[in-house]
Coordinates of C-alpha atoms in Angstrom, one line a residue:
Chain A
M114 CA 130.5 -39.9 -85.4
R115 CA 127.2 -39.0 -83.2
V116 CA 127.1 -41.7 -80.5
R117 CA 124.8 -42.3 -77.1
A118 CA 125.0 -44.5 -74.3
P119 CA 123.1 -45.2 -71.0
V120 CA 126.0 -45.5 -68.8
A121 CA 129.8 -44.6 -69.4
S122 CA 132.3 -43.4 -67.3
F123 CA 135.9 -42.1 -67.6
R124 CA 137.9 -42.6 -64.8
R125 CA 140.7 -39.8 -64.1
P126 CA 144.1 -41.4 -64.1
L127 CA 144.9 -40.7 -60.2
D128 CA 141.9 -41.6 -58.5
H129 CA 141.6 -44.7 -56.6
N130 CA 139.0 -44.5 -53.5
Y131 CA 137.0 -42.5 -55.0
Q132 CA 136.6 -42.4 -58.8
R133 CA 135.9 -39.4 -60.2
T134 CA 134.9 -39.4 -64.4
L135 CA 136.1 -37.2 -66.8
P136 CA 132.8 -35.7 -68.4
M137 CA 133.9 -36.5 -71.6
P138 CA 136.1 -39.1 -73.5
P139 CA 139.7 -38.2 -72.9
P140 CA 141.8 -38.3 -76.2
T141 CA 143.2 -42.0 -75.1
T142 CA 139.5 -43.4 -75.4
L143 CA 138.3 -41.4 -78.6
K144 CA 141.7 -43.2 -80.0
G145 CA 140.9 -46.3 -78.7
I146 CA 137.4 -46.6 -79.6
A147 CA 139.0 -46.2 -83.4
G148 CA 141.3 -48.7 -82.7
A149 CA 138.3 -51.3 -81.5
A150 CA 136.2 -50.6 -84.3
L151 CA 139.5 -51.4 -86.8
G152 CA 140.0 -54.6 -84.2
L153 CA 143.6 -53.4 -83.7
S154 CA 145.2 -54.6 -80.5
D155 CA 146.6 -52.2 -78.3
R156 CA 150.1 -52.7 -79.1
E157 CA 149.0 -52.1 -83.1
L158 CA 147.2 -48.9 -82.1
W159 CA 150.1 -47.5 -80.3
A160 CA 153.1 -48.6 -82.3
P161 CA 155.4 -45.7 -83.6
E162 CA 154.1 -46.7 -87.0
S163 CA 150.7 -46.9 -86.5
P164 CA 148.1 -44.8 -88.9
M165 CA 146.1 -43.7 -86.2
R166 CA 148.9 -41.6 -84.3
G167 CA 148.4 -39.0 -87.1
L168 CA 144.7 -39.1 -86.9
K169 CA 143.3 -36.0 -85.1
I170 CA 140.7 -36.0 -82.4
S171 CA 138.0 -34.0 -80.9
V172 CA 134.7 -34.6 -79.3
W173 CA 132.0 -32.7 -78.5
M174 CA 129.3 -33.2 -75.6
D175 CA 125.7 -32.6 -76.9
A176 CA 123.8 -33.1 -73.6
K177 CA 124.5 -32.9 -70.2
P178 CA 124.3 -36.5 -69.0
G179 CA 123.0 -37.9 -65.2
R180 CA 125.1 -38.6 -62.9
A181 CA 125.5 -41.6 -60.1
R182 CA 127.8 -42.9 -57.7
D183 CA 128.4 -46.4 -58.1
L184 CA 129.4 -48.5 -54.8
W185 CA 132.3 -51.5 -55.6
T186 CA 133.7 -53.7 -53.5
V187 CA 137.2 -54.8 -53.3
L188 CA 138.0 -58.0 -52.1
K189 CA 141.4 -58.1 -50.2
I190 CA 142.5 -61.3 -50.5
K191 CA 145.2 -63.1 -47.7
N192 CA 146.4 -66.7 -47.6
A193 CA 143.4 -67.5 -49.9
R194 CA 141.2 -66.1 -47.6
I195 CA 139.1 -62.9 -47.9
E196 CA 140.9 -61.1 -45.2
A197 CA 138.8 -57.3 -45.6
R198 CA 135.9 -56.0 -48.0
S199 CA 136.9 -52.5 -49.3
P200 CA 134.4 -50.1 -50.8
Y201 CA 135.4 -47.8 -53.1
F202 CA 133.4 -45.5 -55.5
R203 CA 132.8 -44.7 -59.0
E204 CA 131.2 -41.8 -60.7
L205 CA 129.3 -43.1 -63.5
L206 CA 127.6 -40.6 -66.0
F207 CA 124.4 -41.7 -67.3
F208 CA 122.4 -40.9 -70.9
T209 CA 125.5 -39.5 -72.2
R210 CA 125.2 -38.2 -75.7
Y211 CA 128.5 -37.1 -77.9
T212 CA 130.0 -36.1 -81.1
L213 CA 132.8 -37.9 -81.8
L214 CA 135.0 -35.7 -84.3
Y215 CA 137.9 -37.7 -86.0
G216 CA 139.8 -35.7 -88.6
G217 CA 142.9 -36.4 -91.4
D218 CA 143.7 -38.5 -94.2
A219 CA 140.2 -39.1 -96.5
A220 CA 141.1 -42.8 -97.1
L221 CA 141.6 -43.7 -93.6
L222 CA 138.4 -41.7 -93.0
Q223 CA 136.7 -43.4 -94.9
K224 CA 138.3 -47.1 -93.5
L225 CA 137.1 -45.8 -90.0
K226 CA 133.3 -44.5 -91.3
R227 CA 133.0 -48.4 -92.2
A228 CA 134.5 -50.0 -89.4
F229 CA 132.3 -47.3 -87.1
R230 CA 128.9 -48.7 -88.9
D231 CA 130.6 -52.3 -88.5
P232 CA 133.1 -52.5 -86.1
A233 CA 135.1 -55.9 -85.4
Y234 CA 134.6 -55.4 -81.6
P235 CA 131.7 -53.6 -79.8
L236 CA 132.3 -50.3 -78.9
S237 CA 131.8 -48.8 -75.6
L238 CA 132.7 -45.3 -73.7
G239 CA 134.9 -46.6 -70.9
R240 CA 134.5 -50.3 -69.8
E241 CA 133.8 -53.0 -72.0
D242 CA 129.6 -53.1 -70.8
E243 CA 129.3 -49.2 -71.4
L244 CA 128.2 -49.9 -74.9
L245 CA 127.9 -47.2 -77.1
L246 CA 125.3 -47.0 -79.4
V247 CA 126.2 -45.5 -83.1
E248 CA 123.4 -43.0 -84.3
E249 CA 124.9 -41.6 -87.2
V250 CA 128.6 -41.6 -88.7
Q251 CA 129.2 -38.8 -91.4
L252 CA 131.9 -37.4 -93.5
D253 CA 132.3 -33.8 -94.5
E254 CA 134.6 -30.9 -94.4
A255 CA 135.2 -28.5 -92.0
K256 CA 136.1 -25.1 -92.3
P257 CA 138.2 -23.2 -90.2
G258 CA 136.4 -20.6 -88.0
E259 CA 136.4 -18.5 -84.3
P260 CA 137.5 -20.4 -81.7
R261 CA 134.0 -20.0 -79.6
L262 CA 134.0 -23.4 -77.7
Q263 CA 131.7 -24.9 -75.5
G264 CA 131.3 -29.4 -74.4
T265 CA 134.5 -29.7 -76.1
L266 CA 138.0 -30.4 -74.9
V267 CA 141.4 -28.5 -75.7
V268 CA 145.0 -29.0 -74.9
G269 CA 146.3 -26.9 -71.8
D270 CA 145.0 -25.6 -68.7
V271 CA 142.3 -22.9 -69.8
R272 CA 142.6 -21.7 -66.3
Q273 CA 146.0 -20.0 -66.8
M274 CA 145.2 -18.8 -70.5
S275 CA 144.9 -15.4 -70.7
N276 CA 143.0 -15.4 -73.9
L277 CA 140.3 -17.0 -72.5
R278 CA 136.6 -15.5 -72.1
P279 CA 133.0 -16.6 -71.7
I280 CA 130.5 -15.0 -73.9
L281 CA 127.7 -14.7 -71.4
R282 CA 124.4 -14.2 -72.6
E283 CA 120.9 -14.1 -70.6
G284 CA 120.4 -17.6 -69.3
S285 CA 123.8 -19.3 -69.5
V286 CA 124.3 -21.3 -66.8
F287 CA 128.3 -21.0 -65.7
E288 CA 130.4 -24.1 -64.7
P289 CA 133.6 -24.4 -64.0
P290 CA 135.7 -26.4 -66.7
V291 CA 137.5 -29.7 -65.4
V292 CA 141.1 -29.6 -66.0
E293 CA 142.9 -33.0 -65.9
T294 CA 146.7 -34.4 -66.5
L295 CA 146.3 -36.7 -69.1
P296 CA 148.3 -38.5 -71.9
L297 CA 147.6 -38.1 -75.1
A298 CA 149.3 -41.8 -76.0
F299 CA 150.7 -44.7 -74.9
T300 CA 153.6 -47.0 -76.0
V301 CA 153.2 -50.7 -75.1
D302 CA 156.3 -52.2 -74.4
A303 CA 158.1 -55.3 -75.6
K304 CA 156.3 -56.9 -72.6
G305 CA 153.1 -55.7 -73.3
I306 CA 153.0 -53.4 -70.8
R307 CA 151.2 -50.0 -71.4
H308 CA 152.9 -46.9 -70.7
P309 CA 151.5 -43.3 -70.5
E310 CA 153.3 -41.0 -72.8
P311 CA 154.4 -37.6 -70.8
P312 CA 151.0 -36.5 -69.6
V313 CA 149.6 -33.0 -70.6
P314 CA 146.8 -30.5 -69.1
V315 CA 143.3 -31.0 -70.7
S316 CA 140.5 -28.6 -70.0
F317 CA 137.3 -29.8 -70.6
L318 CA 134.6 -27.1 -71.1
P319 CA 131.4 -27.6 -70.6
L320 CA 128.1 -26.8 -72.1
G321 CA 126.4 -24.1 -70.7
V322 CA 128.4 -20.8 -71.8
E323 CA 130.4 -20.4 -75.2
W324 CA 134.6 -19.7 -73.9
E325 CA 136.2 -17.5 -76.6
L326 CA 139.9 -18.6 -76.5
S327 CA 141.3 -16.5 -79.3
G328 CA 144.4 -17.3 -81.1
L329 CA 143.7 -21.4 -81.5
S330 CA 143.0 -22.9 -84.6
A331 CA 139.3 -23.8 -84.5
W332 CA 137.2 -25.8 -87.0
W333 CA 133.6 -25.2 -87.8
W334 CA 130.7 -27.7 -88.9
K335 CA 127.5 -27.7 -87.8
D336 CA 127.0 -24.5 -86.0
R337 CA 129.7 -25.4 -83.9
A338 CA 133.9 -25.6 -83.3
W339 CA 136.4 -27.6 -81.9
V340 CA 139.9 -27.8 -81.5
W341 CA 142.0 -30.6 -82.7
I342 CA 144.1 -33.0 -80.9
E343 CA 146.6 -33.7 -83.1
K344 CA 150.2 -33.9 -82.0
I345 CA 149.8 -37.6 -81.2
Chain B
M106 CA 128.0 -64.2 -91.8
S107 CA 126.5 -63.6 -88.2
K108 CA 128.6 -61.3 -85.9
A109 CA 126.2 -60.7 -83.0
I110 CA 123.3 -61.5 -81.0
V111 CA 122.1 -58.8 -79.1
I112 CA 119.0 -58.8 -77.1
G113 CA 116.9 -55.9 -75.3
Y114 CA 114.8 -56.8 -72.8
L115 CA 112.5 -55.3 -69.4
A116 CA 112.5 -56.6 -66.3
K117 CA 109.9 -55.8 -63.9
V118 CA 110.0 -55.0 -60.6
S119 CA 107.2 -54.5 -58.0
A120 CA 108.8 -53.7 -54.6
A121 CA 112.5 -54.6 -54.1
N122 CA 116.4 -52.9 -53.7
V123 CA 118.0 -55.1 -56.4
N124 CA 121.5 -53.9 -56.3
A125 CA 121.9 -51.4 -53.2
S126 CA 124.3 -48.9 -52.6
H127 CA 126.4 -48.3 -49.5
S128 CA 124.3 -46.8 -46.0
E129 CA 123.4 -43.7 -45.1
G130 CA 123.4 -43.6 -41.2
N131 CA 120.7 -46.1 -41.4
V132 CA 119.4 -46.3 -44.4
V133 CA 120.4 -49.0 -47.4
V134 CA 120.3 -46.9 -50.3
A135 CA 119.3 -47.6 -53.7
K136 CA 121.7 -47.8 -56.7
K137 CA 120.5 -44.8 -58.3
V138 CA 121.5 -42.0 -60.7
T139 CA 120.7 -38.2 -60.6
L140 CA 119.7 -36.8 -64.0
P141 CA 120.2 -32.9 -64.8
D142 CA 116.6 -32.1 -63.5
G143 CA 117.4 -33.7 -60.1
S144 CA 115.4 -36.5 -60.4
T145 CA 116.7 -39.4 -59.8
V146 CA 116.6 -43.2 -61.7
P147 CA 117.6 -46.5 -60.1
Y148 CA 119.6 -48.9 -61.6
I149 CA 121.1 -52.6 -61.4
S150 CA 124.7 -52.5 -62.4
G151 CA 126.4 -54.5 -65.5
Q152 CA 128.5 -56.6 -62.8
A153 CA 125.3 -57.1 -60.9
L154 CA 123.9 -58.6 -63.4
R155 CA 126.6 -60.6 -64.6
R156 CA 127.1 -62.3 -61.3
M157 CA 123.7 -63.3 -61.5
L158 CA 124.1 -64.7 -65.1
R159 CA 126.9 -66.7 -63.7
D160 CA 124.8 -68.1 -60.9
R161 CA 121.8 -69.1 -63.0
L162 CA 124.3 -71.0 -65.7
E163 CA 126.3 -72.7 -62.5
E164 CA 122.3 -73.8 -61.7
L165 CA 122.2 -75.2 -65.3
G166 CA 124.9 -77.4 -64.7
Y167 CA 128.0 -75.3 -65.8
P168 CA 131.1 -76.0 -62.9
L169 CA 132.2 -72.3 -62.6
S170 CA 135.7 -71.1 -62.6
E171 CA 137.2 -70.4 -59.0
P172 CA 138.4 -67.4 -58.7
F173 CA 141.2 -67.5 -56.0
A174 CA 142.4 -70.6 -57.8
Q175 CA 145.7 -69.5 -57.2
V176 CA 146.9 -67.1 -54.4
S177 CA 150.2 -65.6 -53.8
G178 CA 150.1 -62.4 -51.1
Q179 CA 147.7 -60.4 -52.7
E180 CA 147.4 -61.3 -56.1
V181 CA 144.9 -63.8 -57.2
T182 CA 145.3 -65.6 -60.3
P183 CA 142.5 -67.1 -62.1
P184 CA 142.5 -70.9 -63.8
V185 CA 142.8 -69.6 -67.3
R186 CA 141.1 -73.0 -68.6
P187 CA 137.6 -71.4 -70.8
W188 CA 137.2 -74.6 -72.4
E189 CA 136.3 -75.9 -69.3
F190 CA 134.7 -73.0 -67.4
V191 CA 131.8 -71.3 -69.1
D192 CA 132.0 -68.4 -67.3
E193 CA 135.8 -67.5 -68.2
D194 CA 134.9 -68.0 -71.8
L195 CA 131.4 -65.9 -71.8
F196 CA 132.8 -63.3 -69.3
G197 CA 136.3 -63.5 -69.6
Y198 CA 138.9 -63.2 -67.3
L199 CA 141.8 -60.9 -66.2
D200 CA 145.5 -62.9 -65.0
P201 CA 147.1 -60.3 -63.0
S202 CA 150.5 -62.3 -62.6
G203 CA 151.0 -62.7 -66.5
G204 CA 149.0 -60.3 -68.3
R205 CA 147.1 -63.3 -69.8
R206 CA 143.3 -61.2 -70.2
R207 CA 140.2 -62.0 -72.0
T208 CA 137.9 -59.4 -72.6
S209 CA 134.0 -60.8 -72.0
P210 CA 132.4 -61.5 -75.5
V211 CA 129.2 -60.9 -73.3
R212 CA 128.8 -57.3 -73.0
V213 CA 126.1 -56.7 -70.1
S214 CA 124.6 -53.1 -69.8
A215 CA 123.4 -52.0 -66.9
A216 CA 119.4 -52.3 -66.4
V217 CA 118.6 -48.6 -66.1
G218 CA 114.8 -48.0 -64.7
L219 CA 112.2 -46.5 -67.2
F220 CA 110.7 -44.7 -64.1
P221 CA 112.2 -42.0 -61.5
F222 CA 112.7 -43.1 -57.9
Q223 CA 109.9 -41.8 -55.9
G224 CA 112.1 -42.0 -52.4
D225 CA 109.8 -45.0 -50.7
R226 CA 111.7 -47.3 -48.0
D227 CA 111.0 -49.9 -46.2
L228 CA 111.0 -50.2 -42.6
G229 CA 112.8 -52.8 -40.4
T230 CA 113.6 -53.8 -36.8
R231 CA 116.8 -55.1 -36.2
S232 CA 115.3 -56.7 -32.5
F233 CA 117.5 -56.7 -29.2
E234 CA 115.8 -60.2 -28.8
R235 CA 118.7 -61.4 -30.5
F236 CA 121.4 -60.1 -28.1
G237 CA 119.9 -61.6 -25.2
Q238 CA 117.4 -59.3 -24.4
A239 CA 113.9 -59.0 -23.8
M240 CA 111.1 -58.4 -26.6
A241 CA 110.1 -55.4 -24.9
A242 CA 113.6 -53.5 -25.2
G243 CA 112.6 -53.0 -28.8
G244 CA 115.4 -52.9 -31.4
N245 CA 117.2 -50.6 -33.8
M246 CA 114.9 -49.1 -37.0
Y247 CA 116.4 -49.2 -40.2
E248 CA 115.5 -48.5 -43.8
T249 CA 116.0 -49.8 -46.8
E250 CA 115.3 -47.6 -50.4
L251 CA 113.1 -49.5 -52.8
Y252 CA 111.2 -49.1 -55.7
A253 CA 108.9 -50.4 -58.0
N254 CA 110.0 -50.1 -61.8
L255 CA 110.4 -51.5 -65.1
F256 CA 114.4 -51.9 -66.1
K257 CA 115.8 -51.8 -69.6
G258 CA 118.8 -53.9 -70.3
T259 CA 120.6 -54.9 -73.1
I260 CA 123.1 -57.8 -74.2
L261 CA 125.5 -58.1 -76.5
V262 CA 127.4 -61.4 -77.7
E263 CA 130.5 -61.2 -80.2
L264 CA 129.5 -64.4 -82.0
D265 CA 132.9 -65.0 -83.5
R266 CA 134.6 -64.4 -80.1
V267 CA 132.5 -67.0 -78.3
G268 CA 135.0 -70.7 -77.5
K269 CA 137.4 -69.1 -79.8
W270 CA 140.6 -67.9 -77.9
P271 CA 144.4 -66.6 -79.8
S272 CA 146.9 -68.4 -77.7
R273 CA 148.6 -64.9 -77.9
Y274 CA 147.6 -63.3 -74.7
E275 CA 144.6 -65.1 -73.7
L276 CA 146.2 -68.4 -73.5
I277 CA 150.0 -68.1 -72.7
Q278 CA 151.8 -66.0 -70.2
P279 CA 154.1 -62.8 -72.4
S280 CA 157.6 -63.1 -72.1
K281 CA 159.2 -60.9 -69.9
R282 CA 162.5 -60.7 -72.2
E283 CA 163.6 -57.6 -73.4
K284 CA 164.9 -58.7 -76.9
E285 CA 162.5 -59.0 -79.8
Q286 CA 163.9 -63.0 -80.6
E287 CA 164.5 -64.3 -77.6
R288 CA 160.9 -63.1 -76.3
E289 CA 159.7 -64.8 -79.5
R290 CA 161.4 -68.0 -79.1
E291 CA 160.1 -68.1 -75.3
E292 CA 156.9 -67.5 -76.7
A293 CA 156.7 -70.0 -79.3
D294 CA 158.1 -72.4 -76.5
S295 CA 154.6 -71.7 -74.4
D296 CA 152.6 -72.2 -77.2
K297 CA 154.0 -75.4 -77.8
K298 CA 153.6 -76.8 -74.5
K299 CA 150.1 -75.1 -74.3
K300 CA 149.1 -77.0 -77.7
E301 CA 150.3 -80.6 -76.3
E302 CA 147.8 -79.5 -73.1
L303 CA 145.4 -78.6 -75.2
R304 CA 145.6 -82.0 -77.6
S305 CA 143.6 -83.8 -74.5
V306 CA 140.6 -81.9 -74.7
L307 CA 138.2 -83.3 -76.7
D308 CA 136.0 -80.2 -77.2
V309 CA 139.3 -78.3 -78.4
L310 CA 140.3 -77.8 -82.1
V311 CA 143.6 -76.3 -82.6
K312 CA 144.6 -74.3 -85.8
D313 CA 147.5 -72.6 -86.3
T314 CA 147.3 -68.4 -87.6
S315 CA 149.5 -67.3 -90.4
P316 CA 151.5 -64.4 -90.2
P317 CA 152.0 -61.4 -89.3
Q318 CA 150.1 -63.3 -86.2
R319 CA 151.5 -65.3 -84.0
G320 CA 150.8 -68.1 -81.7
F321 CA 147.7 -70.2 -82.7
W322 CA 143.7 -70.2 -81.6
A323 CA 142.3 -72.3 -79.7
E324 CA 138.2 -73.0 -80.4
L325 CA 135.7 -75.4 -78.8
K326 CA 133.7 -77.4 -81.2
P327 CA 130.7 -75.4 -82.8
E328 CA 128.2 -78.1 -80.7
V329 CA 129.8 -77.1 -77.6
K330 CA 129.5 -73.2 -78.5
R331 CA 126.1 -73.5 -79.8
E332 CA 125.1 -75.2 -75.9
R333 CA 126.9 -72.5 -73.9
L334 CA 124.9 -70.0 -75.8
Q335 CA 121.8 -71.7 -75.5
K336 CA 122.6 -72.0 -71.8
L337 CA 123.1 -68.5 -71.5
L338 CA 119.8 -67.5 -72.8
E339 CA 118.3 -70.1 -70.4
A340 CA 120.0 -68.6 -67.7
L341 CA 118.3 -65.3 -69.0
N342 CA 115.2 -66.9 -68.7
I343 CA 115.2 -67.5 -65.3
L344 CA 117.0 -64.3 -64.1
W345 CA 117.1 -63.7 -60.3
G346 CA 119.5 -62.1 -57.6
G347 CA 121.0 -59.4 -56.3
G348 CA 121.0 -58.8 -52.7
R349 CA 118.0 -58.9 -50.2
T350 CA 116.5 -61.7 -51.6
T351 CA 115.9 -62.8 -48.4
R352 CA 112.5 -60.3 -47.8
M353 CA 112.5 -58.5 -51.1
L354 CA 112.8 -61.5 -53.5
A355 CA 112.9 -59.9 -57.3
D356 CA 112.4 -62.0 -60.5
L357 CA 114.5 -60.8 -63.0
S358 CA 113.4 -62.4 -66.2
P359 CA 112.3 -60.3 -68.7
K360 CA 108.8 -59.4 -69.2
F361 CA 109.8 -58.3 -73.0
I362 CA 113.1 -59.2 -74.9
A363 CA 113.9 -58.0 -78.6
Y364 CA 116.5 -61.2 -80.3
A365 CA 118.4 -60.1 -83.4
R366 CA 121.5 -61.9 -84.5
L367 CA 123.1 -59.4 -86.7
R368 CA 125.8 -59.1 -89.5
V369 CA 127.1 -56.3 -87.1
K370 CA 128.3 -55.8 -83.7
H371 CA 125.7 -53.4 -83.0
P372 CA 123.7 -53.0 -79.3
V373 CA 120.6 -51.8 -81.1
F374 CA 118.3 -52.3 -78.5
L375 CA 120.5 -50.1 -76.0
E376 CA 118.1 -47.2 -76.1
A377 CA 115.2 -48.3 -78.0
L378 CA 112.8 -49.2 -75.2
S379 CA 111.0 -46.9 -73.2
A380 CA 107.2 -47.1 -71.5
H381 CA 105.1 -44.9 -69.6
Y382 CA 102.2 -46.1 -67.4
E383 CA 98.9 -45.5 -68.2
D384 CA 95.7 -46.8 -66.4
G385 CA 97.9 -49.4 -64.1
K386 CA 99.6 -50.7 -66.5
Y387 CA 103.1 -50.1 -68.6
V388 CA 102.5 -49.0 -72.2
L389 CA 105.5 -50.3 -74.4
E390 CA 106.5 -46.6 -76.7
L391 CA 107.1 -48.6 -80.4
E392 CA 108.3 -45.7 -82.4
P393 CA 111.8 -45.9 -80.7
L394 CA 111.8 -49.7 -81.2
L395 CA 110.3 -49.4 -84.8
N396 CA 113.3 -47.4 -85.6
A397 CA 115.8 -49.1 -84.1
L398 CA 114.6 -52.5 -86.0
Q399 CA 114.5 -50.1 -89.9
K400 CA 117.9 -48.7 -88.7
I401 CA 119.7 -52.3 -88.9
D402 CA 117.3 -53.7 -91.4
D403 CA 120.1 -54.6 -93.4
Y404 CA 122.1 -56.5 -90.8
R405 CA 119.1 -58.7 -89.3
E406 CA 119.3 -62.2 -90.4
Q407 CA 116.8 -62.8 -87.4
T408 CA 114.6 -61.2 -85.6
L409 CA 111.9 -62.4 -82.6
F410 CA 110.1 -60.8 -79.9
G411 CA 108.8 -62.0 -76.5
L412 CA 106.0 -60.7 -74.5
E413 CA 104.7 -61.7 -70.9
P414 CA 101.0 -61.6 -71.3
G415 CA 99.2 -59.1 -69.0
V416 CA 101.9 -56.8 -68.4
F417 CA 101.3 -54.0 -70.9
G418 CA 98.3 -52.3 -71.5
N419 CA 99.3 -51.9 -75.1
E420 CA 99.6 -55.8 -75.7
E421 CA 97.6 -56.1 -79.3
E422 CA 99.1 -53.3 -80.3
I423 CA 102.8 -54.9 -79.4
R424 CA 101.7 -58.0 -81.4
S425 CA 100.5 -56.2 -84.3
T426 CA 103.1 -53.6 -84.8
L427 CA 106.0 -55.9 -84.6
A428 CA 104.4 -59.2 -86.2
G429 CA 105.9 -57.2 -89.3
Y430 CA 109.6 -57.8 -88.3
G431 CA 109.8 -60.8 -86.7
A432 CA 107.5 -63.4 -85.0
V433 CA 105.9 -62.3 -81.6
L434 CA 105.6 -65.1 -78.3
T435 CA 105.7 -65.2 -74.9
V436 CA 109.4 -64.7 -73.4
H437 CA 110.0 -68.4 -72.8
E438 CA 108.9 -69.2 -76.2
A439 CA 110.5 -66.6 -78.2
L440 CA 113.9 -67.5 -75.9
A441 CA 113.2 -71.6 -76.6
Q442 CA 113.0 -70.4 -80.7
A443 CA 116.5 -68.0 -79.8
K444 CA 118.0 -71.2 -79.2
Q445 CA 117.0 -73.4 -82.0
D446 CA 118.1 -70.1 -84.0
V447 CA 121.6 -70.3 -82.3
G448 CA 121.8 -73.6 -82.7
T449 CA 122.3 -73.3 -85.9
L450 CA 125.4 -71.0 -85.8
W451 CA 128.8 -72.7 -87.2
S452 CA 127.0 -75.1 -88.9
Q453 CA 129.4 -74.0 -92.1
S454 CA 132.8 -74.6 -89.6

């Protein structure tokens, strides 16, 4: 699904006063978007028996976004009065373009395709106001191929991977990847509180340079590769 | 059946800093985004626009919810009476103490400038005269970034969620019991009490859900829902607000709107509005808008356009091109017509 949004943000889990954003939607957001399209509550989406658990996901960044630091003010309340105003920053991405990739059972994908075109809830990239625009939804078959990746996600810390090799070409702009420890799924307890499942390192490979990660099972579609995030 | 109303709009700011960010030294900077090429574009956040809409709704006669209705330590509990408070219904709420939460059925995108920020600043002086000194003592100089720009924004309203709340967990607090049976019993009791409370509320209808859903639905009478949406459209018609209004008042009422009632929840105008500047006037680029309209052709149930005279250099072209898709009126006429359109909603329910 090709999408774009004027504003998006994906807060890094432990950031508080200065909330950096991840450059692409993380795995749980990708699942959440599918859940919102199908009209699933968080309990249904993250239930152990949810068919969404078996859904494979990935994402491509299709264009480098603009960036802003958005100033917020938290009002600290004490004795029913505003005791202090505490500023914090939230990084925002502007003019984003992504391709969200979903893989799995053909019947579920057909259902998802219909839902992305006619979602139960409006779809967003981040918070509820950060609406996304669906430009195209396509169902197609991917082919296995060489693991040459850029502008996408990989589970694991690429900085620790000895099989990582940047493919440098004239004009390439090298940018270090962003690595963050993230949950790949949540569980929702009896009280309705959402708990992250044990987080794992996830690498966000930037656009600009292709990275060869030998040994990974990559898939290709439309001259671009990705690796599924599937063990959720 | 219509599922959403989507409004794309353009607001013109001649010289203002509607939504300021922080201070850098003695400069109040504008909120802006840096593009990959290093240029910057100002924006007005969705939160700031929501606040302006709320304020206008209050002016139009709606009492707003009191966010600090109940305070315990640092925990602030909203009233959670969306049948009474239009802002709780349209803009949602979060009750941190009990986990009741409502996602806003009205989504408000940030309004993003169509033209780069040029680095303009307004110079001011904080006079020492105010601090008991002679005027000759001078004062501290400060600057405020400001811009002239055309801002594009989108509002999407989920029609199936306006004035309609599931008891679980928008109205009742989730049980904290561990065992499923005990939890269900406690939540069923809470449902019953809430239903009793709602029986005395004239404008609310209550309907049990059918399994596997639990709890009940509370829904405003259609005429009340229609009125709330009509007032929201009116709030957009008279939109203004933000910071520094004492000396940099800006009128944010749209200079152009595209209104569509759709059978899908799709923010169709989100990336469809762009313009360039030519011979002292803004020129609306029609190709992206036409492409967006054609894309949702199968889902459009009503389309209207509003155009303020004298703002766009290609006014005639806009009128003649868009006339094939819907009526092209002035903005206030278009919003009046949109209010009539909203007046036909839920007439079968």
